[in-house]
C-alpha cells in the first residue's frame, strides 16, 4: 500500500496562521506591496543597463548616458529604503503573531487537567512555548515573504527576458527545469530532516530540564557518569539530525551554483558570437543584461531553497504548537453557581476514580464532613488520601458518584469560585523565584502587604519572616532554595490562610518539618481550623487526636470512621493497629 502524498507546503496550516495575521492585515498587505515594488526594481536595473549600453556605449554617444545613470541611482536608493522597510516589518509581523500565539498557548496550558501534566514532559512543553515559537516567527520574518519576493522577482525577470530576446531566453529556460527539479527533491528531504531535528531538540530540553531539577539526586547516588553517557547518546542523535541538513545543503547549493555558471557560460558563448555578427538579433546590451539577469533568476531559486528550510522548520514548529492548542484536556467549567462563601458541609457519595483506566484508586468512597468540623484522613501510602483532595478541587474528573459542598454538586459550581473557597497546603511546597510577599499573595491585587503581615501575626510566624534579610521582600530564589523545608512550609501555610478560605485542606503539611516549625504550624493550625471546615491528611499524632472525626482508608476504600477514642476501642481495628505501630512509637519518642 502506497504512502499518502506528502505536501511540501501545508496550506491548511498556513490558513490557520493567517487567522492570527488579521489584526495586522494593514502591515501584511503593506508587505505585499513592498514585495511587488522590490521585484520590479530588481528587474529594472539590468533593463536600463541594456539601453545605456546600446544607446550610448555601443554607439560611443555621450548623450543620454548620464540620464540612465541617474535613473539607476534613484532606483538603487528606493530599493534600499524599501528593502529596509520590508525586512523590519516582516520581522515585526512575525514577532507580533508569535506573541499572540504564545499567549494563547500559555492560557491553554493554564487550564489543562492535572492528568495532562502527569503524562507530559515539562521540557517538551517548554520547547513548544519558547523555541518552537521563534521558529514560527521566522516563517514571516525570514521565510514566507522572502520566498514570495524571490518568486515574484523570478517571474518579473522571466517576463523581461522573454521580452528582450527569445533566443537567449531559450538557453536559460532549458537549464531552469533541472534546478527546479533539484529544488523540489531538496525541499522534500529537508522537511524530513527538520522534523527529526525538532524531535531531538525536544528530547534534549526534556532531558536537561529533568536532570538539572534532580541534580541533588544524581550526585547523592553518584550517577554523574551514567547521565553523562545518556546525554552524549541524545546529543549524538541531535547532531545526526543536523548533519543530514548540512549534507543536503552541501549537495544542493554547489549544484545550483554549477547550473547557474554553466548557463552564464552558454549565454556568453552564444550571445558573444551573435554580437560579433553584423545584423544579429542579439545586441551588446542584451548580452550584458542577460548576464545580469541569470543570477537574478537562479539566485532567488537558490535562496528559495534556503528560505524554504526556515519555512519548513517554522511549519514543523507550528504543527507541534497547534497540536498542544488543539488538545482538549480542560476540566469542563460549565457550572453556573458562584460560591461567594461556604458553610463547609462536604459530602462524597459513592465516588469512583482512577488515574489510569481500569485501575481504580477510589472504590466507592462515601463520607461527610460537617460544617466547621475537622476531619483527619489516615492510611498507608497509596490508600487514596491525597486523591480525595485533588477531586475536591476538581483537578480530575470522577468516573462515578457525586461530590458536593453545601449540598451543591461541585460540577455545578464555577471552577474559579470553587477553588477560591478552598485553600490547600501541600506536603511538597512549591515556591517561585520571587519575594516571600509575592509567593504568599501570588500577585493577587486585593491581598495587601498589611493584610499579609496581620495574617502572619495571627498565626505566629511574623517574627520568623522578619528575621530574614528584607523580611517580606526576601527573594527565595528558584523553588525556594534559600529556605529550609520547614520555612517553605510556613510560607505555604500563610499563603493558604491569607485568602480566608471557607475550607482548609492540609495534605501532610507537617510531615517534613523540624520541631520548631512544626510547633509554629501546629499553633497556626489550631487557630485557623477553629470554626472552619478542615480536612487534614494526617501524619503527626497531635493532629489526628484533635480531629472531630478520623477517616481510615486502605486500598481506595474507607475501612473505618470515628473519633480517636472510638477507633481505639475497636478490637483488631485498622486504626488501632496503625496507632500502635506508628503513632504510639511517635508518642513515646
PDB file of C-alpha atoms in Angstrom, residues 145-274:
ATOM      1  CA  UNK A 145       7.690  36.832   2.473  1.00  0.00           C
ATOM      2  CA  UNK A 146      11.254  36.195   1.338  1.00  0.00           C
ATOM      3  CA  UNK A 147      10.071  33.263  -0.774  1.00  0.00           C
ATOM      4  CA  UNK A 148       7.217  35.316  -2.211  1.00  0.00           C
ATOM      5  CA  UNK A 149       9.619  38.139  -3.025  1.00  0.00           C
ATOM      6  CA  UNK A 150      12.035  35.762  -4.750  1.00  0.00           C
ATOM      7  CA  UNK A 151       9.259  34.040  -6.727  1.00  0.00           C
ATOM      8  CA  UNK A 152       7.873  37.368  -7.868  1.00  0.00           C
ATOM      9  CA  UNK A 153      11.360  38.592  -8.777  1.00  0.00           C
ATOM     10  CA  UNK A 154      11.893  35.449 -10.852  1.00  0.00           C
ATOM     11  CA  UNK A 155       8.543  35.947 -12.598  1.00  0.00           C
ATOM     12  CA  UNK A 156       9.314  39.568 -13.473  1.00  0.00           C
ATOM     13  CA  UNK A 157      12.827  38.667 -14.653  1.00  0.00           C
ATOM     14  CA  UNK A 158      11.358  35.789 -16.654  1.00  0.00           C
ATOM     15  CA  UNK A 159       8.952  38.164 -18.429  1.00  0.00           C
ATOM     16  CA  UNK A 160      11.578  40.823 -19.130  1.00  0.00           C
ATOM     17  CA  UNK A 161      13.991  38.246 -20.563  1.00  0.00           C
ATOM     18  CA  UNK A 162      11.326  36.954 -22.923  1.00  0.00           C
ATOM     19  CA  UNK A 163      10.541  40.491 -23.973  1.00  0.00           C
ATOM     20  CA  UNK A 164      14.184  41.349 -24.677  1.00  0.00           C
ATOM     21  CA  UNK A 165      15.424  38.268 -26.528  1.00  0.00           C
ATOM     22  CA  UNK A 166      13.725  34.918 -27.185  1.00  0.00           C
ATOM     23  CA  UNK A 167      16.894  33.106 -28.316  1.00  0.00           C
ATOM     24  CA  UNK A 168      18.917  33.938 -25.214  1.00  0.00           C
ATOM     25  CA  UNK A 169      15.853  33.221 -23.065  1.00  0.00           C
ATOM     26  CA  UNK A 170      15.629  29.763 -24.640  1.00  0.00           C
ATOM     27  CA  UNK A 171      19.141  28.872 -23.414  1.00  0.00           C
ATOM     28  CA  UNK A 172      18.259  29.957 -19.881  1.00  0.00           C
ATOM     29  CA  UNK A 173      14.960  28.132 -19.773  1.00  0.00           C
ATOM     30  CA  UNK A 174      16.492  24.873 -20.966  1.00  0.00           C
ATOM     31  CA  UNK A 175      18.660  24.851 -17.832  1.00  0.00           C
ATOM     32  CA  UNK A 176      15.943  26.044 -15.440  1.00  0.00           C
ATOM     33  CA  UNK A 177      13.881  22.782 -15.137  1.00  0.00           C
ATOM     34  CA  UNK A 178      16.960  20.928 -13.914  1.00  0.00           C
ATOM     35  CA  UNK A 179      17.346  23.312 -10.998  1.00  0.00           C
ATOM     36  CA  UNK A 180      13.605  23.317 -10.288  1.00  0.00           C
ATOM     37  CA  UNK A 181      13.580  19.531 -10.029  1.00  0.00           C
ATOM     38  CA  UNK A 182      16.645  19.520  -7.762  1.00  0.00           C
ATOM     39  CA  UNK A 183      14.997  22.176  -5.574  1.00  0.00           C
ATOM     40  CA  UNK A 184      11.847  20.107  -5.122  1.00  0.00           C
ATOM     41  CA  UNK A 185      13.815  16.998  -4.139  1.00  0.00           C
ATOM     42  CA  UNK A 186      15.897  19.089  -1.752  1.00  0.00           C
ATOM     43  CA  UNK A 187      12.801  20.534  -0.077  1.00  0.00           C
ATOM     44  CA  UNK A 188      11.257  17.091   0.413  1.00  0.00           C
ATOM     45  CA  UNK A 189      14.284  15.671   2.201  1.00  0.00           C
ATOM     46  CA  UNK A 190      14.914  18.809   4.210  1.00  0.00           C
ATOM     47  CA  UNK A 191      11.396  18.663   5.671  1.00  0.00           C
ATOM     48  CA  UNK A 192      12.012  15.145   6.975  1.00  0.00           C
ATOM     49  CA  UNK A 193      15.400  16.166   8.352  1.00  0.00           C
ATOM     50  CA  UNK A 194      13.966  19.159  10.211  1.00  0.00           C
ATOM     51  CA  UNK A 195      11.193  17.052  11.744  1.00  0.00           C
ATOM     52  CA  UNK A 196      13.900  14.784  13.108  1.00  0.00           C
ATOM     53  CA  UNK A 197      15.859  17.784  14.418  1.00  0.00           C
ATOM     54  CA  UNK A 198      12.798  19.199  16.216  1.00  0.00           C
ATOM     55  CA  UNK A 199      12.112  15.840  17.861  1.00  0.00           C
ATOM     56  CA  UNK A 200      15.651  15.638  19.172  1.00  0.00           C
ATOM     57  CA  UNK A 201      15.574  19.257  20.392  1.00  0.00           C
ATOM     58  CA  UNK A 202      12.501  18.387  22.464  1.00  0.00           C
ATOM     59  CA  UNK A 203      14.245  15.308  23.856  1.00  0.00           C
ATOM     60  CA  UNK A 204      17.322  17.368  24.737  1.00  0.00           C
ATOM     61  CA  UNK A 205      15.288  20.044  26.517  1.00  0.00           C
ATOM     62  CA  UNK A 206      13.313  17.457  28.454  1.00  0.00           C
ATOM     63  CA  UNK A 207      16.431  15.518  29.468  1.00  0.00           C
ATOM     64  CA  UNK A 208      18.397  18.599  30.582  1.00  0.00           C
ATOM     65  CA  UNK A 209      15.426  20.105  32.452  1.00  0.00           C
ATOM     66  CA  UNK A 210      14.814  16.921  34.439  1.00  0.00           C
ATOM     67  CA  UNK A 211      18.493  16.351  35.272  1.00  0.00           C
ATOM     68  CA  UNK A 212      19.052  19.930  36.401  1.00  0.00           C
ATOM     69  CA  UNK A 213      15.952  19.749  38.583  1.00  0.00           C
ATOM     70  CA  UNK A 214      17.057  16.444  40.079  1.00  0.00           C
ATOM     71  CA  UNK A 215      20.784  17.248  40.289  1.00  0.00           C
ATOM     72  CA  UNK A 216      20.928  16.557  44.016  1.00  0.00           C
ATOM     73  CA  UNK A 217      19.656  13.008  43.495  1.00  0.00           C
ATOM     74  CA  UNK A 218      22.164  12.358  40.718  1.00  0.00           C
ATOM     75  CA  UNK A 219      25.059  13.500  42.870  1.00  0.00           C
ATOM     76  CA  UNK A 220      23.833  11.741  46.004  1.00  0.00           C
ATOM     77  CA  UNK A 221      23.752   8.435  44.120  1.00  0.00           C
ATOM     78  CA  UNK A 222      26.894   9.224  42.073  1.00  0.00           C
ATOM     79  CA  UNK A 223      25.130   8.889  38.721  1.00  0.00           C
ATOM     80  CA  UNK A 224      27.113  11.656  37.009  1.00  0.00           C
ATOM     81  CA  UNK A 225      28.959   9.301  34.639  1.00  0.00           C
ATOM     82  CA  UNK A 226      25.809   7.396  33.700  1.00  0.00           C
ATOM     83  CA  UNK A 227      23.866  10.579  32.935  1.00  0.00           C
ATOM     84  CA  UNK A 228      26.846  11.940  31.029  1.00  0.00           C
ATOM     85  CA  UNK A 229      26.718   8.897  28.753  1.00  0.00           C
ATOM     86  CA  UNK A 230      22.948   9.200  28.354  1.00  0.00           C
ATOM     87  CA  UNK A 231      23.316  12.861  27.410  1.00  0.00           C
ATOM     88  CA  UNK A 232      26.026  12.018  24.871  1.00  0.00           C
ATOM     89  CA  UNK A 233      23.684   9.499  23.233  1.00  0.00           C
ATOM     90  CA  UNK A 234      20.829  12.007  22.953  1.00  0.00           C
ATOM     91  CA  UNK A 235      23.198  14.709  21.744  1.00  0.00           C
ATOM     92  CA  UNK A 236      24.596  12.316  19.140  1.00  0.00           C
ATOM     93  CA  UNK A 237      21.105  11.756  17.712  1.00  0.00           C
ATOM     94  CA  UNK A 238      20.564  15.527  17.677  1.00  0.00           C
ATOM     95  CA  UNK A 239      23.860  16.025  15.864  1.00  0.00           C
ATOM     96  CA  UNK A 240      22.993  13.381  13.259  1.00  0.00           C
ATOM     97  CA  UNK A 241      19.728  15.177  12.533  1.00  0.00           C
ATOM     98  CA  UNK A 242      21.575  18.432  11.872  1.00  0.00           C
ATOM     99  CA  UNK A 243      24.310  16.668   9.861  1.00  0.00           C
ATOM    100  CA  UNK A 244      21.606  15.428   7.500  1.00  0.00           C
ATOM    101  CA  UNK A 245      20.547  19.015   6.814  1.00  0.00           C
ATOM    102  CA  UNK A 246      24.186  20.019   6.283  1.00  0.00           C
ATOM    103  CA  UNK A 247      24.648  17.110   3.870  1.00  0.00           C
ATOM    104  CA  UNK A 248      21.607  18.076   1.808  1.00  0.00           C
ATOM    105  CA  UNK A 249      22.764  21.705   1.741  1.00  0.00           C
ATOM    106  CA  UNK A 250      26.272  20.711   0.675  1.00  0.00           C
ATOM    107  CA  UNK A 251      24.818  18.827  -2.291  1.00  0.00           C
ATOM    108  CA  UNK A 252      22.186  21.283  -3.436  1.00  0.00           C
ATOM    109  CA  UNK A 253      23.889  24.666  -3.231  1.00  0.00           C
ATOM    110  CA  UNK A 254      27.053  23.737  -5.183  1.00  0.00           C
ATOM    111  CA  UNK A 255      24.765  22.097  -7.777  1.00  0.00           C
ATOM    112  CA  UNK A 256      22.723  25.302  -8.022  1.00  0.00           C
ATOM    113  CA  UNK A 257      25.892  27.374  -8.477  1.00  0.00           C
ATOM    114  CA  UNK A 258      27.154  24.954 -11.138  1.00  0.00           C
ATOM    115  CA  UNK A 259      23.937  25.157 -13.179  1.00  0.00           C
ATOM    116  CA  UNK A 260      23.961  28.960 -12.928  1.00  0.00           C
ATOM    117  CA  UNK A 261      27.594  29.184 -14.051  1.00  0.00           C
ATOM    118  CA  UNK A 262      27.002  26.829 -16.990  1.00  0.00           C
ATOM    119  CA  UNK A 263      24.006  28.897 -18.043  1.00  0.00           C
ATOM    120  CA  UNK A 264      26.011  32.150 -17.931  1.00  0.00           C
ATOM    121  CA  UNK A 265      28.765  30.486 -19.941  1.00  0.00           C
ATOM    122  CA  UNK A 266      26.351  29.299 -22.636  1.00  0.00           C
ATOM    123  CA  UNK A 267      24.707  32.714 -22.886  1.00  0.00           C
ATOM    124  CA  UNK A 268      28.101  34.438 -23.090  1.00  0.00           C
ATOM    125  CA  UNK A 269      29.243  31.989 -25.788  1.00  0.00           C
ATOM    126  CA  UNK A 270      26.121  32.146 -27.926  1.00  0.00           C
ATOM    127  CA  UNK A 271      25.441  35.812 -27.316  1.00  0.00           C
ATOM    128  CA  UNK A 272      29.057  36.796 -27.887  1.00  0.00           C
ATOM    129  CA  UNK A 273      29.148  35.023 -31.260  1.00  0.00           C
ATOM    130  CA  UNK A 274      25.929  36.752 -32.310  1.00  0.00           C
TER     131      UNK A 274
END
